[in-house]
Amino acid sequence: MPDGSVVLAEDALLGMLVSFWQLVIGLCVLLALGAAAYRLAARGPSRMTTAMLVTGAAVVGIAVLSYLAGGF
């Protein structure tokens, strides 16, 4: 703006949309993780299935902890 004033409405709208898209991306990741875990579990017990489930649970756990720690 030529007079040096700042339009805050655009920043507020963008801030709300960023949070919404983070939620959408998080839900898509959870859906993909759930589908992968289901497919691995349906193939029966094996070392690879167990390793993949443990690794996936660890990744999700770390993501949840970092989200909770970042919120405070």
Short mmCIF file of N, CA and C in Angstrom, two decimals:
data_model
loop_
_atom_site.label_atom_id
_atom_site.label_comp_id
_atom_site.label_asym_id
_atom_site.label_seq_id
_atom_site.Cartn_x
_atom_site.Cartn_y
_atom_site.Cartn_z
N MET A 1 0.84 -1.17 0.00
CA MET A 1 0.00 0.00 0.00
C MET A 1 0.89 1.24 0.00
N PRO A 2 0.50 2.25 -0.73
CA PRO A 2 1.34 3.44 -0.82
C PRO A 2 1.44 4.23 0.48
N ASP A 3 0.39 4.20 1.31
CA ASP A 3 0.44 5.00 2.54
C ASP A 3 1.10 4.25 3.71
N GLY A 4 1.58 3.05 3.50
CA GLY A 4 2.29 2.30 4.52
C GLY A 4 1.40 1.48 5.44
N SER A 5 0.08 1.48 5.21
CA SER A 5 -0.80 0.68 6.07
C SER A 5 -0.73 -0.80 5.65
N VAL A 6 -1.03 -1.66 6.60
CA VAL A 6 -0.94 -3.10 6.37
C VAL A 6 -2.34 -3.69 6.41
N VAL A 7 -2.65 -4.57 5.48
CA VAL A 7 -3.93 -5.25 5.45
C VAL A 7 -3.77 -6.56 6.22
N LEU A 8 -4.41 -6.66 7.38
CA LEU A 8 -4.26 -7.85 8.22
C LEU A 8 -5.26 -8.95 7.88
N ALA A 9 -6.32 -8.63 7.17
CA ALA A 9 -7.33 -9.63 6.85
C ALA A 9 -6.76 -10.74 5.99
N GLU A 10 -5.89 -10.41 5.08
CA GLU A 10 -5.29 -11.43 4.22
C GLU A 10 -4.43 -12.38 5.04
N ASP A 11 -3.69 -11.85 5.99
CA ASP A 11 -2.85 -12.70 6.82
C ASP A 11 -3.69 -13.61 7.70
N ALA A 12 -4.80 -13.13 8.22
CA ALA A 12 -5.66 -13.93 9.08
C ALA A 12 -6.29 -15.08 8.28
N LEU A 13 -6.75 -14.79 7.09
CA LEU A 13 -7.35 -15.83 6.26
C LEU A 13 -6.31 -16.88 5.88
N LEU A 14 -5.14 -16.44 5.50
CA LEU A 14 -4.08 -17.38 5.16
C LEU A 14 -3.70 -18.23 6.36
N GLY A 15 -3.66 -17.65 7.54
CA GLY A 15 -3.34 -18.40 8.75
C GLY A 15 -4.35 -19.50 9.03
N MET A 16 -5.63 -19.22 8.79
CA MET A 16 -6.66 -20.24 9.00
C MET A 16 -6.56 -21.34 7.96
N LEU A 17 -6.26 -20.99 6.72
CA LEU A 17 -6.16 -21.99 5.66
C LEU A 17 -4.95 -22.90 5.86
N VAL A 18 -3.85 -22.36 6.35
CA VAL A 18 -2.66 -23.17 6.58
C VAL A 18 -2.98 -24.26 7.60
N SER A 19 -3.65 -23.91 8.69
CA SER A 19 -4.02 -24.90 9.70
C SER A 19 -4.95 -25.96 9.11
N PHE A 20 -5.89 -25.54 8.28
CA PHE A 20 -6.82 -26.49 7.65
C PHE A 20 -6.07 -27.47 6.76
N TRP A 21 -5.16 -26.98 5.95
CA TRP A 21 -4.43 -27.87 5.04
C TRP A 21 -3.49 -28.79 5.79
N GLN A 22 -2.94 -28.35 6.92
CA GLN A 22 -2.12 -29.24 7.74
C GLN A 22 -2.97 -30.39 8.26
N LEU A 23 -4.20 -30.10 8.66
CA LEU A 23 -5.10 -31.14 9.12
C LEU A 23 -5.44 -32.11 8.00
N VAL A 24 -5.72 -31.60 6.81
CA VAL A 24 -6.05 -32.46 5.67
C VAL A 24 -4.87 -33.36 5.33
N ILE A 25 -3.67 -32.82 5.29
CA ILE A 25 -2.48 -33.61 4.98
C ILE A 25 -2.26 -34.67 6.05
N GLY A 26 -2.44 -34.29 7.31
CA GLY A 26 -2.29 -35.25 8.40
C GLY A 26 -3.28 -36.40 8.31
N LEU A 27 -4.53 -36.09 7.95
CA LEU A 27 -5.53 -37.14 7.80
C LEU A 27 -5.20 -38.07 6.63
N CYS A 28 -4.69 -37.52 5.55
CA CYS A 28 -4.29 -38.35 4.41
C CYS A 28 -3.14 -39.28 4.78
N VAL A 29 -2.19 -38.76 5.53
CA VAL A 29 -1.06 -39.60 5.98
C VAL A 29 -1.56 -40.71 6.89
N LEU A 30 -2.47 -40.38 7.82
CA LEU A 30 -3.02 -41.41 8.70
C LEU A 30 -3.79 -42.46 7.92
N LEU A 31 -4.54 -42.05 6.93
CA LEU A 31 -5.28 -42.99 6.10
C LEU A 31 -4.34 -43.92 5.35
N ALA A 32 -3.28 -43.37 4.77
CA ALA A 32 -2.31 -44.19 4.05
C ALA A 32 -1.58 -45.14 4.99
N LEU A 33 -1.23 -44.67 6.17
CA LEU A 33 -0.57 -45.53 7.15
C LEU A 33 -1.48 -46.66 7.60
N GLY A 34 -2.74 -46.34 7.82
CA GLY A 34 -3.70 -47.38 8.21
C GLY A 34 -3.89 -48.42 7.13
N ALA A 35 -3.99 -47.98 5.88
CA ALA A 35 -4.14 -48.93 4.78
C ALA A 35 -2.90 -49.81 4.63
N ALA A 36 -1.73 -49.23 4.77
CA ALA A 36 -0.50 -50.02 4.66
C ALA A 36 -0.39 -51.02 5.81
N ALA A 37 -0.73 -50.59 7.01
CA ALA A 37 -0.68 -51.50 8.16
C ALA A 37 -1.68 -52.64 7.98
N TYR A 38 -2.85 -52.34 7.47
CA TYR A 38 -3.85 -53.39 7.24
C TYR A 38 -3.36 -54.40 6.21
N ARG A 39 -2.79 -53.91 5.13
CA ARG A 39 -2.29 -54.82 4.09
C ARG A 39 -1.15 -55.69 4.60
N LEU A 40 -0.26 -55.09 5.39
CA LEU A 40 0.84 -55.87 5.94
C LEU A 40 0.34 -56.92 6.93
N ALA A 41 -0.62 -56.55 7.76
CA ALA A 41 -1.15 -57.48 8.75
C ALA A 41 -1.95 -58.61 8.08
N ALA A 42 -2.59 -58.31 6.96
CA ALA A 42 -3.38 -59.32 6.26
C ALA A 42 -2.51 -60.39 5.60
N ARG A 43 -1.25 -60.11 5.38
CA ARG A 43 -0.36 -61.09 4.75
C ARG A 43 0.13 -62.15 5.71
N GLY A 44 -0.18 -62.00 6.97
CA GLY A 44 0.22 -63.01 7.94
C GLY A 44 1.48 -62.59 8.68
N PRO A 45 1.78 -63.34 9.74
CA PRO A 45 2.93 -62.97 10.55
C PRO A 45 4.26 -63.25 9.83
N SER A 46 5.11 -62.29 9.87
CA SER A 46 6.46 -62.46 9.34
C SER A 46 7.35 -61.42 10.00
N ARG A 47 8.60 -61.58 9.85
CA ARG A 47 9.52 -60.61 10.45
C ARG A 47 9.38 -59.24 9.81
N MET A 48 9.19 -59.21 8.51
CA MET A 48 9.08 -57.93 7.82
C MET A 48 7.82 -57.19 8.25
N THR A 49 6.71 -57.90 8.38
CA THR A 49 5.47 -57.26 8.81
C THR A 49 5.62 -56.67 10.20
N THR A 50 6.20 -57.43 11.08
CA THR A 50 6.40 -56.95 12.45
C THR A 50 7.30 -55.73 12.46
N ALA A 51 8.38 -55.79 11.68
CA ALA A 51 9.30 -54.66 11.64
C ALA A 51 8.63 -53.41 11.06
N MET A 52 7.83 -53.58 10.04
CA MET A 52 7.15 -52.44 9.43
C MET A 52 6.12 -51.84 10.39
N LEU A 53 5.39 -52.68 11.09
CA LEU A 53 4.39 -52.16 12.04
C LEU A 53 5.06 -51.44 13.20
N VAL A 54 6.16 -51.98 13.70
CA VAL A 54 6.87 -51.33 14.80
C VAL A 54 7.45 -50.00 14.32
N THR A 55 8.03 -49.99 13.13
CA THR A 55 8.60 -48.75 12.59
C THR A 55 7.51 -47.71 12.36
N GLY A 56 6.39 -48.12 11.80
CA GLY A 56 5.27 -47.20 11.58
C GLY A 56 4.73 -46.64 12.88
N ALA A 57 4.59 -47.50 13.89
CA ALA A 57 4.11 -47.03 15.19
C ALA A 57 5.09 -46.04 15.81
N ALA A 58 6.39 -46.29 15.63
CA ALA A 58 7.39 -45.36 16.16
C ALA A 58 7.32 -44.01 15.46
N VAL A 59 7.15 -44.02 14.16
CA VAL A 59 7.06 -42.76 13.41
C VAL A 59 5.82 -41.98 13.83
N VAL A 60 4.70 -42.66 13.95
CA VAL A 60 3.46 -41.99 14.36
C VAL A 60 3.61 -41.46 15.79
N GLY A 61 4.21 -42.24 16.66
CA GLY A 61 4.42 -41.80 18.04
C GLY A 61 5.29 -40.57 18.12
N ILE A 62 6.37 -40.54 17.36
CA ILE A 62 7.25 -39.37 17.35
C ILE A 62 6.52 -38.16 16.78
N ALA A 63 5.73 -38.37 15.74
CA ALA A 63 4.98 -37.26 15.14
C ALA A 63 3.97 -36.69 16.13
N VAL A 64 3.28 -37.55 16.84
CA VAL A 64 2.29 -37.09 17.82
C VAL A 64 2.98 -36.34 18.96
N LEU A 65 4.09 -36.89 19.45
CA LEU A 65 4.83 -36.20 20.52
C LEU A 65 5.34 -34.84 20.09
N SER A 66 5.86 -34.77 18.86
CA SER A 66 6.36 -33.47 18.39
C SER A 66 5.22 -32.48 18.18
N TYR A 67 4.07 -32.95 17.75
CA TYR A 67 2.90 -32.09 17.60
C TYR A 67 2.46 -31.55 18.96
N LEU A 68 2.38 -32.45 19.94
CA LEU A 68 1.96 -32.02 21.27
C LEU A 68 2.97 -31.08 21.90
N ALA A 69 4.25 -31.35 21.71
CA ALA A 69 5.28 -30.48 22.28
C ALA A 69 5.29 -29.12 21.58
N GLY A 70 4.99 -29.08 20.32
CA GLY A 70 4.96 -27.82 19.58
C GLY A 70 3.74 -26.97 19.90
N GLY A 71 2.69 -27.59 20.42
CA GLY A 71 1.47 -26.86 20.72
C GLY A 71 1.53 -26.06 22.00
N PHE A 72 2.54 -26.32 22.82
CA PHE A 72 2.59 -25.64 24.13
C PHE A 72 3.62 -24.57 24.16
#
